[in-house]
mmCIF file of C-alpha atoms in Angstrom:
data_model
loop_
_atom_site.group_PDB
_atom_site.id
_atom_site.type_symbol
_atom_site.label_atom_id
_atom_site.label_comp_id
_atom_site.label_asym_id
_atom_site.label_seq_id
_atom_site.Cartn_x
_atom_site.Cartn_y
_atom_site.Cartn_z
ATOM 1 C CA MET A 1 -18.980 -0.913 11.446
ATOM 2 C CA ASP A 2 -17.424 -3.247 13.968
ATOM 3 C CA VAL A 3 -13.664 -2.948 13.497
ATOM 4 C CA ASN A 4 -10.704 -2.935 15.854
ATOM 5 C CA HIS A 5 -9.608 0.689 15.598
ATOM 6 C CA TRP A 6 -6.210 0.016 17.197
ATOM 7 C CA ALA A 7 -5.505 -2.778 14.715
ATOM 8 C CA VAL A 8 -6.481 -0.419 11.879
ATOM 9 C CA ILE A 9 -4.037 2.210 13.147
ATOM 10 C CA VAL A 10 -1.261 -0.387 13.450
ATOM 11 C CA ALA A 11 -2.068 -1.719 9.968
ATOM 12 C CA ALA A 12 -1.895 1.786 8.504
ATOM 13 C CA THR A 13 1.391 2.364 10.303
ATOM 14 C CA SER A 14 2.770 -0.902 8.895
ATOM 15 C CA SER A 15 1.868 0.290 5.400
ATOM 16 C CA PHE A 16 3.620 3.561 6.049
ATOM 17 C CA LEU A 17 6.742 1.768 7.298
ATOM 18 C CA LEU A 18 6.694 -0.679 4.370
ATOM 19 C CA GLY A 19 6.430 2.250 1.952
ATOM 20 C CA GLY A 20 9.376 3.969 3.602
ATOM 21 C CA LEU A 21 11.495 0.873 3.058
ATOM 22 C CA TRP A 22 10.051 -0.038 -0.369
ATOM 23 C CA TYR A 23 10.679 3.391 -1.880
ATOM 24 C CA SER A 24 14.029 3.929 -0.125
ATOM 25 C CA PRO A 25 17.436 3.963 -1.810
ATOM 26 C CA ALA A 26 17.999 0.481 -0.355
ATOM 27 C CA LEU A 27 15.211 -0.990 -2.495
ATOM 28 C CA PHE A 28 13.272 0.709 -5.284
ATOM 29 C CA LEU A 29 13.789 4.496 -5.099
ATOM 30 C CA LYS A 30 16.232 4.713 -7.999
ATOM 31 C CA PRO A 31 14.436 2.337 -10.394
ATOM 32 C CA TRP A 32 11.078 3.905 -9.510
ATOM 33 C CA ASN A 33 12.352 7.450 -10.100
ATOM 34 C CA LYS A 34 13.873 6.329 -13.404
ATOM 35 C CA ALA A 35 10.680 4.588 -14.521
ATOM 36 C CA MET A 36 8.587 7.630 -13.602
ATOM 37 C CA GLY A 37 11.013 10.074 -15.231
ATOM 38 C CA ARG A 38 11.690 11.756 -11.888
ATOM 39 C CA THR A 39 14.654 12.854 -9.838
ATOM 40 C CA GLU A 40 14.875 13.062 -6.068
ATOM 41 C CA GLU A 41 14.424 16.828 -6.418
ATOM 42 C CA ASP A 42 10.940 16.192 -7.863
ATOM 43 C CA ASN A 43 9.639 14.866 -4.548
ATOM 44 C CA GLY A 44 6.990 17.030 -2.892
ATOM 45 C CA HIS A 45 7.143 18.578 0.553
ATOM 46 C CA PRO A 46 7.776 15.684 2.966
ATOM 47 C CA ALA A 47 5.168 16.749 5.524
ATOM 48 C CA ARG A 48 2.455 16.884 2.862
ATOM 49 C CA VAL A 49 3.519 13.659 1.173
ATOM 50 C CA PHE A 50 3.876 11.682 4.394
ATOM 51 C CA GLY A 51 0.789 13.190 6.009
ATOM 52 C CA LEU A 52 -1.514 12.466 3.099
ATOM 53 C CA SER A 53 0.037 9.035 2.571
ATOM 54 C CA PHE A 54 -0.737 8.099 6.161
ATOM 55 C CA VAL A 55 -4.316 9.352 5.840
ATOM 56 C CA PHE A 56 -4.771 7.280 2.666
ATOM 57 C CA ALA A 57 -3.275 4.221 4.400
ATOM 58 C CA LEU A 58 -5.597 4.740 7.355
ATOM 59 C CA VAL A 59 -8.668 4.931 5.107
ATOM 60 C CA SER A 60 -7.660 1.834 3.129
ATOM 61 C CA ALA A 61 -6.901 -0.136 6.321
ATOM 62 C CA TYR A 62 -10.249 0.851 7.817
ATOM 63 C CA ILE A 63 -12.191 -0.124 4.705
ATOM 64 C CA PHE A 64 -10.304 -3.415 4.411
ATOM 65 C CA ALA A 65 -11.050 -4.139 8.091
ATOM 66 C CA ALA A 66 -14.726 -3.450 7.457
ATOM 67 C CA LEU A 67 -14.672 -5.855 4.500
ATOM 68 C CA LEU A 68 -13.024 -8.579 6.579
ATOM 69 C CA GLY A 69 -15.583 -8.243 9.352
ATOM 70 C CA PRO A 70 -15.227 -8.163 13.133
ATOM 71 C CA SER A 71 -13.342 -11.471 13.627
ATOM 72 C CA PRO A 72 -11.292 -12.315 10.542
ATOM 73 C CA VAL A 73 -9.374 -15.589 10.540
ATOM 74 C CA LEU A 74 -5.631 -15.039 10.049
ATOM 75 C CA SER A 75 -5.260 -17.902 7.564
ATOM 76 C CA GLU A 76 -7.913 -16.268 5.376
ATOM 77 C CA SER A 77 -7.301 -12.570 5.993
ATOM 78 C CA TRP A 78 -3.741 -12.517 4.631
ATOM 79 C CA LYS A 79 -4.997 -14.338 1.524
ATOM 80 C CA ALA A 80 -7.728 -11.728 1.163
ATOM 81 C CA GLY A 81 -4.999 -9.093 1.366
ATOM 82 C CA LEU A 82 -3.033 -10.856 -1.358
ATOM 83 C CA LEU A 83 -6.092 -11.053 -3.600
ATOM 84 C CA VAL A 84 -7.066 -7.421 -3.020
ATOM 85 C CA GLY A 85 -3.489 -6.246 -3.523
ATOM 86 C CA ILE A 86 -2.972 -8.115 -6.783
ATOM 87 C CA GLY A 87 -6.493 -8.324 -8.128
ATOM 88 C CA PHE A 88 -7.994 -4.955 -7.303
ATOM 89 C CA VAL A 89 -5.214 -2.490 -6.574
ATOM 90 C CA GLY A 90 -2.480 -3.945 -8.764
ATOM 91 C CA MET A 91 -4.694 -4.507 -11.783
ATOM 92 C CA SER A 92 -6.199 -1.023 -11.413
ATOM 93 C CA PHE A 93 -2.680 0.378 -11.512
ATOM 94 C CA GLY A 94 -2.030 -1.779 -14.573
ATOM 95 C CA ILE A 95 -4.959 -0.251 -16.445
ATOM 96 C CA ASN A 96 -3.965 3.303 -15.521
ATOM 97 C CA TYR A 97 -0.304 2.720 -16.286
ATOM 98 C CA GLN A 98 -1.074 1.353 -19.735
ATOM 99 C CA PHE A 99 -3.168 4.381 -20.647
ATOM 100 C CA ALA A 100 -0.511 6.704 -19.189
ATOM 101 C CA ASN A 101 2.163 4.788 -21.130
ATOM 102 C CA ARG A 102 4.160 4.153 -17.972
ATOM 103 C CA PRO A 103 6.748 1.366 -17.984
ATOM 104 C CA LEU A 104 6.033 -2.086 -16.602
ATOM 105 C CA SER A 105 8.852 -1.628 -14.085
ATOM 106 C CA ALA A 106 6.849 1.141 -12.366
ATOM 107 C CA PHE A 107 3.750 -1.072 -12.436
ATOM 108 C CA PHE A 108 5.602 -3.935 -10.733
ATOM 109 C CA ILE A 109 7.192 -1.661 -8.124
ATOM 110 C CA ASP A 110 3.926 0.101 -7.228
ATOM 111 C CA GLY A 111 1.775 -3.017 -7.546
ATOM 112 C CA GLY A 112 4.235 -4.973 -5.424
ATOM 113 C CA TYR A 113 4.154 -2.361 -2.696
ATOM 114 C CA HIS A 114 0.365 -2.294 -2.538
ATOM 115 C CA THR A 115 0.146 -6.063 -2.576
ATOM 116 C CA GLY A 116 2.538 -6.142 0.381
ATOM 117 C CA GLN A 117 0.488 -3.407 2.039
ATOM 118 C CA PHE A 118 -2.730 -5.414 1.914
ATOM 119 C CA VAL A 119 -1.031 -8.653 2.958
ATOM 120 C CA LEU A 120 0.274 -6.799 6.026
ATOM 121 C CA TYR A 121 -3.224 -5.467 6.669
ATOM 122 C CA GLY A 122 -4.577 -9.007 6.487
ATOM 123 C CA ILE A 123 -1.940 -10.352 8.867
ATOM 124 C CA ILE A 124 -2.454 -7.597 11.434
ATOM 125 C CA LEU A 125 -6.236 -7.551 11.241
ATOM 126 C CA GLY A 126 -6.454 -11.349 11.236
ATOM 127 C CA ALA A 127 -4.150 -11.712 14.231
ATOM 128 C CA TRP A 128 -5.639 -8.906 16.332
ATOM 129 C CA HIS A 129 -9.362 -8.886 17.086
#
């Protein structure tokens, strides 16, 4: 597959940074923990959580880059990110969350993060060929 590996790494890093902000006390940590029935003590080992999260972000950025092709147009790639984030990832969360009887607040927090993640992927991959 013809993808810009550096752009994929930067896109994955942007996802990681967005997640750090999104799930921080400044934004959604407290409402997310409440919605999920968790406390801050329930968080796993940081090295494992952050390490695996980055690997997952790297895989998703690489696959998204492959779907966009070797020279994505910025004006289209961010829209593709929006559609993938809402339509595929967000709606998949919605299905799982309904069967798991999770609250809509958790769905909107998690779905919003992943929509932002794929929009960032689209911007980075569309701007950097």
